[in-house]
Short mmCIF file of N, CA and C in Angstrom, two decimals:
data_model
loop_
_atom_site.label_atom_id
_atom_site.label_comp_id
_atom_site.label_asym_id
_atom_site.label_seq_id
_atom_site.Cartn_x
_atom_site.Cartn_y
_atom_site.Cartn_z
N MET T 1 -57.19 16.75 22.66
CA MET T 1 -57.44 15.35 22.94
C MET T 1 -57.30 15.11 24.43
N LYS T 2 -58.18 14.28 25.00
CA LYS T 2 -58.16 13.99 26.43
C LYS T 2 -57.01 13.05 26.75
N ASN T 3 -56.52 13.15 27.97
CA ASN T 3 -55.49 12.23 28.46
C ASN T 3 -56.20 10.98 28.95
N GLN T 4 -56.04 9.84 28.24
CA GLN T 4 -56.76 8.62 28.59
C GLN T 4 -55.79 7.60 29.20
N ALA T 5 -56.26 6.94 30.26
CA ALA T 5 -55.46 5.89 30.89
C ALA T 5 -55.71 4.58 30.16
N GLY T 6 -54.71 3.69 30.14
CA GLY T 6 -54.86 2.39 29.50
C GLY T 6 -53.56 1.95 28.87
N TYR T 7 -53.62 0.80 28.24
CA TYR T 7 -52.44 0.24 27.59
C TYR T 7 -52.59 0.34 26.09
N SER T 8 -51.48 0.56 25.45
CA SER T 8 -51.51 0.61 23.99
C SER T 8 -51.48 -0.81 23.44
N LEU T 9 -51.81 -0.93 22.18
CA LEU T 9 -51.81 -2.23 21.52
C LEU T 9 -50.41 -2.85 21.53
N ILE T 10 -49.40 -2.04 21.36
CA ILE T 10 -48.00 -2.52 21.35
C ILE T 10 -47.65 -3.10 22.72
N GLU T 11 -48.03 -2.44 23.79
CA GLU T 11 -47.73 -2.93 25.13
C GLU T 11 -48.39 -4.29 25.38
N VAL T 12 -49.62 -4.43 24.96
CA VAL T 12 -50.34 -5.69 25.14
C VAL T 12 -49.67 -6.80 24.33
N ILE T 13 -49.27 -6.53 23.11
CA ILE T 13 -48.60 -7.53 22.27
C ILE T 13 -47.27 -7.95 22.89
N VAL T 14 -46.51 -6.99 23.42
CA VAL T 14 -45.22 -7.31 24.06
C VAL T 14 -45.44 -8.21 25.27
N VAL T 15 -46.42 -7.92 26.09
CA VAL T 15 -46.71 -8.75 27.26
C VAL T 15 -47.12 -10.16 26.83
N ILE T 16 -47.96 -10.29 25.84
CA ILE T 16 -48.39 -11.60 25.34
C ILE T 16 -47.19 -12.38 24.80
N ALA T 17 -46.30 -11.71 24.10
CA ALA T 17 -45.11 -12.37 23.57
C ALA T 17 -44.20 -12.87 24.69
N ILE T 18 -44.03 -12.07 25.73
CA ILE T 18 -43.20 -12.48 26.88
C ILE T 18 -43.81 -13.69 27.58
N VAL T 19 -45.11 -13.66 27.81
CA VAL T 19 -45.80 -14.81 28.44
C VAL T 19 -45.65 -16.05 27.57
N GLY T 20 -45.78 -15.91 26.26
CA GLY T 20 -45.62 -17.05 25.35
C GLY T 20 -44.22 -17.63 25.39
N ILE T 21 -43.22 -16.77 25.43
CA ILE T 21 -41.83 -17.24 25.50
C ILE T 21 -41.59 -17.98 26.82
N LEU T 22 -42.08 -17.44 27.93
CA LEU T 22 -41.92 -18.11 29.23
C LEU T 22 -42.64 -19.46 29.25
N ALA T 23 -43.81 -19.54 28.66
CA ALA T 23 -44.55 -20.80 28.61
C ALA T 23 -43.79 -21.84 27.78
N ALA T 24 -43.21 -21.41 26.66
CA ALA T 24 -42.46 -22.34 25.82
C ALA T 24 -41.21 -22.85 26.53
N ILE T 25 -40.56 -21.98 27.29
CA ILE T 25 -39.36 -22.38 28.02
C ILE T 25 -39.69 -23.37 29.14
N SER T 26 -40.82 -23.17 29.81
CA SER T 26 -41.16 -24.00 30.96
C SER T 26 -41.90 -25.29 30.59
N ALA T 27 -42.32 -25.45 29.34
CA ALA T 27 -43.09 -26.63 28.95
C ALA T 27 -42.37 -27.95 29.22
N PRO T 28 -41.07 -28.10 28.91
CA PRO T 28 -40.41 -29.38 29.19
C PRO T 28 -40.36 -29.72 30.69
N ILE T 29 -40.41 -28.74 31.52
CA ILE T 29 -40.39 -28.97 32.97
C ILE T 29 -41.71 -29.60 33.42
N TRP T 30 -42.82 -29.21 32.81
CA TRP T 30 -44.13 -29.67 33.23
C TRP T 30 -44.48 -31.07 32.72
N LYS T 31 -43.86 -31.51 31.64
CA LYS T 31 -44.21 -32.80 31.03
C LYS T 31 -44.10 -33.97 32.01
N PRO T 32 -42.97 -34.15 32.73
CA PRO T 32 -42.89 -35.28 33.68
C PRO T 32 -43.89 -35.16 34.83
N ILE T 33 -44.20 -33.94 35.20
CA ILE T 33 -45.15 -33.74 36.31
C ILE T 33 -46.53 -34.23 35.89
N PHE T 34 -46.95 -33.92 34.67
CA PHE T 34 -48.25 -34.39 34.20
C PHE T 34 -48.27 -35.90 33.99
N ALA T 35 -47.16 -36.46 33.51
CA ALA T 35 -47.08 -37.91 33.32
C ALA T 35 -47.19 -38.62 34.66
N ASN T 36 -46.49 -38.12 35.67
CA ASN T 36 -46.55 -38.71 37.01
C ASN T 36 -47.96 -38.62 37.57
N ALA T 37 -48.65 -37.53 37.31
CA ALA T 37 -50.02 -37.36 37.79
C ALA T 37 -50.96 -38.40 37.16
N THR T 38 -50.76 -38.71 35.90
CA THR T 38 -51.58 -39.71 35.22
C THR T 38 -51.39 -41.09 35.85
N GLN T 39 -50.15 -41.45 36.16
CA GLN T 39 -49.87 -42.74 36.77
C GLN T 39 -50.39 -42.80 38.20
N LYS T 40 -50.29 -41.70 38.92
CA LYS T 40 -50.81 -41.66 40.28
C LYS T 40 -52.33 -41.78 40.25
N GLU T 41 -52.97 -41.15 39.28
CA GLU T 41 -54.42 -41.26 39.14
C GLU T 41 -54.82 -42.71 38.86
N ALA T 42 -54.07 -43.40 38.01
CA ALA T 42 -54.35 -44.81 37.71
C ALA T 42 -54.23 -45.65 38.98
N ALA T 43 -53.22 -45.39 39.79
CA ALA T 43 -53.04 -46.13 41.05
C ALA T 43 -54.21 -45.85 42.00
N ARG T 44 -54.63 -44.62 42.07
CA ARG T 44 -55.77 -44.27 42.94
C ARG T 44 -57.07 -44.92 42.45
N ASN T 45 -57.26 -44.97 41.14
CA ASN T 45 -58.47 -45.61 40.60
C ASN T 45 -58.49 -47.10 40.91
N ILE T 46 -57.34 -47.76 40.78
CA ILE T 46 -57.28 -49.19 41.11
C ILE T 46 -57.51 -49.40 42.60
N ALA T 47 -56.90 -48.57 43.44
CA ALA T 47 -57.10 -48.69 44.88
C ALA T 47 -58.57 -48.48 45.24
N SER T 48 -59.22 -47.55 44.59
CA SER T 48 -60.65 -47.31 44.83
C SER T 48 -61.49 -48.52 44.45
N ALA T 49 -61.18 -49.13 43.30
CA ALA T 49 -61.90 -50.33 42.87
C ALA T 49 -61.67 -51.47 43.86
N LEU T 50 -60.45 -51.61 44.37
CA LEU T 50 -60.15 -52.66 45.35
C LEU T 50 -60.93 -52.43 46.65
N ARG T 51 -60.99 -51.20 47.10
CA ARG T 51 -61.75 -50.89 48.33
C ARG T 51 -63.23 -51.18 48.13
N ASP T 52 -63.72 -50.88 46.93
CA ASP T 52 -65.12 -51.17 46.61
C ASP T 52 -65.37 -52.68 46.64
N ALA T 53 -64.45 -53.46 46.07
CA ALA T 53 -64.59 -54.92 46.07
C ALA T 53 -64.59 -55.46 47.50
N ARG T 54 -63.72 -54.94 48.35
CA ARG T 54 -63.66 -55.39 49.75
C ARG T 54 -64.96 -55.07 50.48
N ALA T 55 -65.46 -53.85 50.29
CA ALA T 55 -66.70 -53.44 50.96
C ALA T 55 -67.88 -54.29 50.49
N LYS T 56 -67.94 -54.58 49.20
CA LYS T 56 -69.04 -55.41 48.67
C LYS T 56 -68.94 -56.84 49.18
N ALA T 57 -67.73 -57.38 49.27
CA ALA T 57 -67.56 -58.75 49.78
C ALA T 57 -68.08 -58.85 51.21
N ILE T 58 -67.78 -57.85 52.02
CA ILE T 58 -68.23 -57.86 53.41
C ILE T 58 -69.74 -57.66 53.50
N SER T 59 -70.27 -56.68 52.77
CA SER T 59 -71.69 -56.36 52.89
C SER T 59 -72.61 -57.38 52.23
N GLU T 60 -72.17 -58.01 51.15
CA GLU T 60 -73.03 -58.95 50.43
C GLU T 60 -72.75 -60.41 50.78
N ASN T 61 -71.71 -60.66 51.56
CA ASN T 61 -71.35 -62.01 52.04
C ASN T 61 -71.06 -62.99 50.89
N PHE T 62 -70.46 -62.46 49.82
CA PHE T 62 -69.97 -63.28 48.71
C PHE T 62 -68.56 -62.80 48.36
N GLU T 63 -67.76 -63.73 47.84
CA GLU T 63 -66.44 -63.33 47.39
C GLU T 63 -66.56 -62.30 46.27
N HIS T 64 -65.66 -61.33 46.27
CA HIS T 64 -65.56 -60.34 45.19
C HIS T 64 -64.09 -60.25 44.82
N ARG T 65 -63.84 -59.89 43.57
CA ARG T 65 -62.46 -59.73 43.15
C ARG T 65 -62.35 -58.66 42.07
N ILE T 66 -61.14 -58.17 41.93
CA ILE T 66 -60.80 -57.34 40.78
C ILE T 66 -59.94 -58.21 39.89
N ASN T 67 -60.42 -58.45 38.69
CA ASN T 67 -59.72 -59.31 37.73
C ASN T 67 -59.08 -58.44 36.66
N PHE T 68 -57.76 -58.54 36.52
CA PHE T 68 -57.00 -57.69 35.60
C PHE T 68 -56.73 -58.42 34.28
N ASP T 69 -57.03 -57.75 33.17
CA ASP T 69 -56.67 -58.22 31.84
C ASP T 69 -55.57 -57.29 31.34
N LEU T 70 -54.33 -57.72 31.44
CA LEU T 70 -53.20 -56.85 31.16
C LEU T 70 -53.06 -56.49 29.68
N ALA T 71 -53.54 -57.34 28.80
CA ALA T 71 -53.43 -57.07 27.37
C ALA T 71 -54.27 -55.87 26.96
N THR T 72 -55.42 -55.70 27.58
CA THR T 72 -56.32 -54.61 27.22
C THR T 72 -56.24 -53.41 28.16
N GLY T 73 -55.60 -53.59 29.32
CA GLY T 73 -55.55 -52.52 30.32
C GLY T 73 -56.86 -52.36 31.07
N LYS T 74 -57.72 -53.38 30.98
CA LYS T 74 -59.01 -53.32 31.66
C LYS T 74 -58.97 -54.16 32.93
N TYR T 75 -59.81 -53.79 33.88
CA TYR T 75 -59.98 -54.60 35.08
C TYR T 75 -61.44 -54.54 35.49
N ASP T 76 -61.94 -55.69 35.96
CA ASP T 76 -63.36 -55.84 36.27
C ASP T 76 -63.58 -56.15 37.73
N LEU T 77 -64.62 -55.56 38.30
CA LEU T 77 -65.10 -55.95 39.62
C LEU T 77 -66.06 -57.10 39.39
N GLU T 78 -65.77 -58.24 40.01
CA GLU T 78 -66.58 -59.44 39.80
C GLU T 78 -67.06 -60.00 41.13
N ILE T 79 -68.24 -60.62 41.10
CA ILE T 79 -68.79 -61.29 42.27
C ILE T 79 -68.74 -62.80 42.06
N GLY T 80 -68.35 -63.52 43.11
CA GLY T 80 -68.31 -64.97 43.04
C GLY T 80 -69.67 -65.58 43.37
N ASP T 81 -69.80 -66.88 43.14
CA ASP T 81 -71.07 -67.55 43.40
C ASP T 81 -71.14 -68.15 44.80
N ARG T 82 -70.09 -67.98 45.60
CA ARG T 82 -70.06 -68.55 46.95
C ARG T 82 -69.37 -67.61 47.93
N THR T 83 -69.49 -67.96 49.20
CA THR T 83 -68.77 -67.19 50.22
C THR T 83 -67.29 -67.56 50.24
N THR T 84 -66.97 -68.74 49.81
CA THR T 84 -65.57 -69.17 49.68
C THR T 84 -65.47 -70.22 48.59
N GLY T 85 -64.38 -70.21 47.87
CA GLY T 85 -64.17 -71.20 46.81
C GLY T 85 -65.06 -71.02 45.60
N SER T 86 -65.33 -69.82 45.21
CA SER T 86 -66.20 -69.56 44.06
C SER T 86 -65.62 -70.18 42.79
N THR T 87 -66.53 -70.71 41.98
CA THR T 87 -66.12 -71.31 40.70
C THR T 87 -66.63 -70.50 39.51
N THR T 88 -67.64 -69.68 39.75
CA THR T 88 -68.20 -68.84 38.69
C THR T 88 -68.14 -67.39 39.14
N TRP T 89 -67.66 -66.55 38.23
CA TRP T 89 -67.52 -65.12 38.54
C TRP T 89 -68.32 -64.32 37.53
N THR T 90 -69.06 -63.31 38.03
CA THR T 90 -69.88 -62.46 37.17
C THR T 90 -69.39 -61.02 37.30
N SER T 91 -69.15 -60.39 36.17
CA SER T 91 -68.67 -59.01 36.17
C SER T 91 -69.79 -58.06 36.60
N ILE T 92 -69.46 -57.17 37.53
CA ILE T 92 -70.41 -56.17 38.01
C ILE T 92 -70.12 -54.81 37.37
N LYS T 93 -68.83 -54.50 37.27
CA LYS T 93 -68.41 -53.20 36.75
C LYS T 93 -67.06 -53.35 36.08
N SER T 94 -66.87 -52.65 34.95
CA SER T 94 -65.60 -52.67 34.23
C SER T 94 -64.91 -51.31 34.33
N TYR T 95 -63.59 -51.36 34.37
CA TYR T 95 -62.77 -50.16 34.42
C TYR T 95 -61.73 -50.24 33.31
N LYS T 96 -61.25 -49.10 32.86
CA LYS T 96 -60.19 -49.05 31.84
C LYS T 96 -59.13 -48.08 32.32
N ALA T 97 -57.88 -48.54 32.33
CA ALA T 97 -56.76 -47.68 32.69
C ALA T 97 -56.47 -46.71 31.55
N SER T 98 -55.87 -45.61 31.88
CA SER T 98 -55.47 -44.62 30.88
C SER T 98 -54.50 -45.26 29.87
N ASP T 99 -54.56 -44.80 28.64
CA ASP T 99 -53.65 -45.30 27.61
C ASP T 99 -52.21 -44.88 27.88
N ALA T 100 -52.01 -43.93 28.77
CA ALA T 100 -50.66 -43.45 29.08
C ALA T 100 -49.93 -44.34 30.08
N VAL T 101 -50.63 -45.33 30.64
CA VAL T 101 -50.02 -46.22 31.63
C VAL T 101 -50.14 -47.68 31.21
N GLU T 102 -49.31 -48.49 31.83
CA GLU T 102 -49.37 -49.93 31.64
C GLU T 102 -49.53 -50.56 33.00
N ILE T 103 -50.39 -51.56 33.10
CA ILE T 103 -50.59 -52.28 34.36
C ILE T 103 -49.92 -53.64 34.23
N LYS T 104 -49.16 -54.00 35.23
CA LYS T 104 -48.50 -55.31 35.28
C LYS T 104 -48.87 -55.98 36.59
N GLY T 105 -48.60 -57.28 36.68
CA GLY T 105 -48.95 -58.04 37.87
C GLY T 105 -47.86 -58.05 38.91
N THR T 106 -48.25 -57.99 40.15
CA THR T 106 -47.41 -58.07 41.35
C THR T 106 -46.37 -56.96 41.44
N LEU T 107 -45.63 -56.93 42.52
CA LEU T 107 -44.60 -55.90 42.71
C LEU T 107 -43.38 -56.12 41.82
N THR T 108 -43.27 -57.30 41.22
CA THR T 108 -42.16 -57.53 40.29
C THR T 108 -42.51 -57.03 38.89
N CYS T 109 -43.72 -56.60 38.70
CA CYS T 109 -44.20 -56.01 37.44
C CYS T 109 -44.06 -56.98 36.26
N ASN T 110 -44.65 -58.17 36.41
CA ASN T 110 -44.60 -59.15 35.32
C ASN T 110 -45.86 -59.08 34.47
N ASN T 111 -45.92 -59.85 33.42
CA ASN T 111 -46.99 -59.77 32.43
C ASN T 111 -48.13 -60.75 32.66
N THR T 112 -48.23 -61.35 33.80
CA THR T 112 -49.24 -62.37 34.04
C THR T 112 -50.57 -61.74 34.44
N ASN T 113 -51.68 -62.19 33.79
CA ASN T 113 -53.00 -61.76 34.24
C ASN T 113 -53.20 -62.25 35.67
N PHE T 114 -53.91 -61.49 36.46
CA PHE T 114 -54.08 -61.85 37.86
C PHE T 114 -55.36 -61.23 38.40
N SER T 115 -55.71 -61.62 39.61
CA SER T 115 -56.86 -61.01 40.29
C SER T 115 -56.52 -60.83 41.76
N ILE T 116 -57.18 -59.87 42.36
CA ILE T 116 -57.07 -59.64 43.80
C ILE T 116 -58.45 -59.91 44.36
N GLN T 117 -58.53 -60.92 45.21
CA GLN T 117 -59.81 -61.45 45.68
C GLN T 117 -60.03 -61.10 47.15
N PHE T 118 -61.27 -60.72 47.46
CA PHE T 118 -61.67 -60.38 48.83
C PHE T 118 -62.74 -61.36 49.31
N ASN T 119 -62.60 -61.75 50.56
CA ASN T 119 -63.54 -62.69 51.18
C ASN T 119 -64.54 -61.94 52.05
N PRO T 120 -65.68 -62.56 52.38
CA PRO T 120 -66.69 -61.88 53.19
C PRO T 120 -66.22 -61.44 54.58
N ASN T 121 -65.14 -62.05 55.10
CA ASN T 121 -64.63 -61.63 56.41
C ASN T 121 -63.61 -60.50 56.30
N GLY T 122 -63.40 -59.97 55.09
CA GLY T 122 -62.49 -58.83 54.89
C GLY T 122 -61.08 -59.22 54.51
N THR T 123 -60.74 -60.50 54.58
CA THR T 123 -59.40 -60.94 54.19
C THR T 123 -59.27 -60.95 52.67
N ALA T 124 -58.03 -61.06 52.20
CA ALA T 124 -57.80 -61.03 50.76
C ALA T 124 -56.49 -61.72 50.43
N ASN T 125 -56.26 -61.95 49.14
CA ASN T 125 -54.92 -62.40 48.76
C ASN T 125 -54.04 -61.15 48.65
N SER T 126 -52.85 -61.24 49.16
CA SER T 126 -51.96 -60.09 49.24
C SER T 126 -51.13 -59.97 47.97
N THR T 127 -51.51 -59.06 47.09
CA THR T 127 -50.75 -58.81 45.87
C THR T 127 -51.01 -57.39 45.40
N TYR T 128 -50.29 -56.98 44.39
CA TYR T 128 -50.36 -55.61 43.90
C TYR T 128 -50.49 -55.57 42.38
N ALA T 129 -51.04 -54.45 41.90
CA ALA T 129 -51.01 -54.11 40.49
C ALA T 129 -49.94 -53.05 40.33
N CYS T 130 -48.99 -53.31 39.46
CA CYS T 130 -47.87 -52.40 39.22
C CYS T 130 -48.25 -51.43 38.10
N ILE T 131 -48.13 -50.14 38.34
CA ILE T 131 -48.45 -49.13 37.33
C ILE T 131 -47.15 -48.57 36.78
N MET T 132 -46.99 -48.68 35.46
CA MET T 132 -45.76 -48.25 34.81
C MET T 132 -46.08 -47.24 33.72
N ASP T 133 -45.07 -46.46 33.33
CA ASP T 133 -45.27 -45.61 32.17
C ASP T 133 -45.04 -46.44 30.91
N LYS T 134 -45.25 -45.86 29.75
CA LYS T 134 -45.14 -46.60 28.50
C LYS T 134 -43.69 -47.00 28.18
N ASN T 135 -42.73 -46.43 28.88
CA ASN T 135 -41.32 -46.80 28.70
C ASN T 135 -40.92 -47.98 29.58
N GLY T 136 -41.86 -48.47 30.39
CA GLY T 136 -41.58 -49.60 31.27
C GLY T 136 -40.97 -49.21 32.61
N THR T 137 -41.07 -47.94 32.98
CA THR T 137 -40.53 -47.48 34.26
C THR T 137 -41.59 -47.63 35.33
N LYS T 138 -41.23 -48.32 36.42
CA LYS T 138 -42.16 -48.49 37.54
C LYS T 138 -42.42 -47.12 38.17
N GLN T 139 -43.66 -46.89 38.56
CA GLN T 139 -44.01 -45.64 39.20
C GLN T 139 -44.76 -45.88 40.51
N PHE T 140 -45.89 -46.60 40.42
CA PHE T 140 -46.74 -46.84 41.57
C PHE T 140 -47.23 -48.27 41.58
N ALA T 141 -47.71 -48.71 42.73
CA ALA T 141 -48.35 -50.02 42.85
C ALA T 141 -49.55 -49.85 43.78
N ALA T 142 -50.67 -50.42 43.40
CA ALA T 142 -51.87 -50.40 44.24
C ALA T 142 -52.26 -51.84 44.52
N GLY T 143 -52.54 -52.14 45.78
CA GLY T 143 -52.91 -53.51 46.10
C GLY T 143 -53.15 -53.72 47.57
N VAL T 144 -53.10 -54.98 47.97
CA VAL T 144 -53.38 -55.38 49.34
C VAL T 144 -52.06 -55.68 50.04
N SER T 145 -51.80 -54.94 51.11
CA SER T 145 -50.53 -55.11 51.82
C SER T 145 -50.59 -56.24 52.84
N SER T 146 -51.77 -56.51 53.38
CA SER T 146 -51.91 -57.55 54.40
C SER T 146 -53.11 -58.43 54.07
N ALA T 147 -52.84 -59.72 53.86
CA ALA T 147 -53.93 -60.65 53.53
C ALA T 147 -54.91 -60.78 54.69
N ILE T 148 -54.43 -60.66 55.91
CA ILE T 148 -55.29 -60.84 57.09
C ILE T 148 -56.30 -59.71 57.22
N THR T 149 -55.85 -58.48 56.99
CA THR T 149 -56.76 -57.34 57.15
C THR T 149 -57.42 -56.92 55.84
N GLY T 150 -56.84 -57.29 54.71
CA GLY T 150 -57.37 -56.86 53.42
C GLY T 150 -57.16 -55.39 53.16
N ARG T 151 -56.23 -54.78 53.88
CA ARG T 151 -55.98 -53.34 53.75
C ARG T 151 -55.39 -53.01 52.38
N VAL T 152 -56.01 -52.03 51.71
CA VAL T 152 -55.58 -51.59 50.39
C VAL T 152 -54.70 -50.36 50.55
N ASN T 153 -53.57 -50.34 49.83
CA ASN T 153 -52.73 -49.15 49.86
C ASN T 153 -52.04 -48.94 48.53
N ILE T 154 -51.38 -47.79 48.41
CA ILE T 154 -50.63 -47.42 47.22
C ILE T 154 -49.18 -47.25 47.63
N ARG T 155 -48.29 -47.84 46.84
CA ARG T 155 -46.86 -47.72 47.09
C ARG T 155 -46.21 -47.00 45.92
N ARG T 156 -45.11 -46.30 46.21
CA ARG T 156 -44.38 -45.54 45.19
C ARG T 156 -43.00 -46.17 45.01
N TRP T 157 -42.55 -46.24 43.76
CA TRP T 157 -41.24 -46.80 43.45
C TRP T 157 -40.16 -45.73 43.68
N ASP T 158 -39.19 -46.06 44.52
CA ASP T 158 -38.05 -45.17 44.77
C ASP T 158 -36.96 -45.53 43.76
N THR T 159 -36.77 -44.71 42.75
CA THR T 159 -35.81 -45.03 41.70
C THR T 159 -34.37 -44.98 42.21
N THR T 160 -34.09 -44.19 43.22
CA THR T 160 -32.73 -44.10 43.76
C THR T 160 -32.34 -45.37 44.48
N ALA T 161 -33.20 -45.82 45.38
CA ALA T 161 -32.90 -47.03 46.17
C ALA T 161 -33.37 -48.31 45.49
N ALA T 162 -34.14 -48.17 44.42
CA ALA T 162 -34.71 -49.32 43.68
C ALA T 162 -35.53 -50.23 44.59
N VAL T 163 -36.41 -49.61 45.38
CA VAL T 163 -37.32 -50.34 46.27
C VAL T 163 -38.67 -49.65 46.28
N TRP T 164 -39.69 -50.41 46.71
CA TRP T 164 -41.02 -49.83 46.88
C TRP T 164 -41.09 -49.15 48.24
N GLU T 165 -41.63 -47.95 48.27
CA GLU T 165 -41.82 -47.23 49.53
C GLU T 165 -43.19 -47.50 50.10
#
């Protein structure tokens, strides 16, 4: 019989078993990391929608807003009927947050429906959408930090200091 190089079936099974045991041991470590990634993605998606609303308000010379429906986890990009003081809003695009997150209003994370509105000159109302996990733990907030500039940013909740960073 020739001398053949390679691995035996037993060696392959032992390696697969070791990899499986290591994966099972490390699984609890990965769970919070994936949960945090989902909430960060939700914050980035909201920030992207807000930036889109600001850009459209400037380019189309009409008020635009992101209107949040907290009961459904949906938020809509809407266009107003005027450059200022719009009374009628028409939905342009709808978004849905992941089922793994909850969206609340303002940095205090309350249950009130709200909107973040952008004007044709780039200004906006300064408020945030609070992104929480299903246990009610604050994680991220996406919104407008300065009403004058309409700058959109994402903030992270510091659980140690109990403040937004």
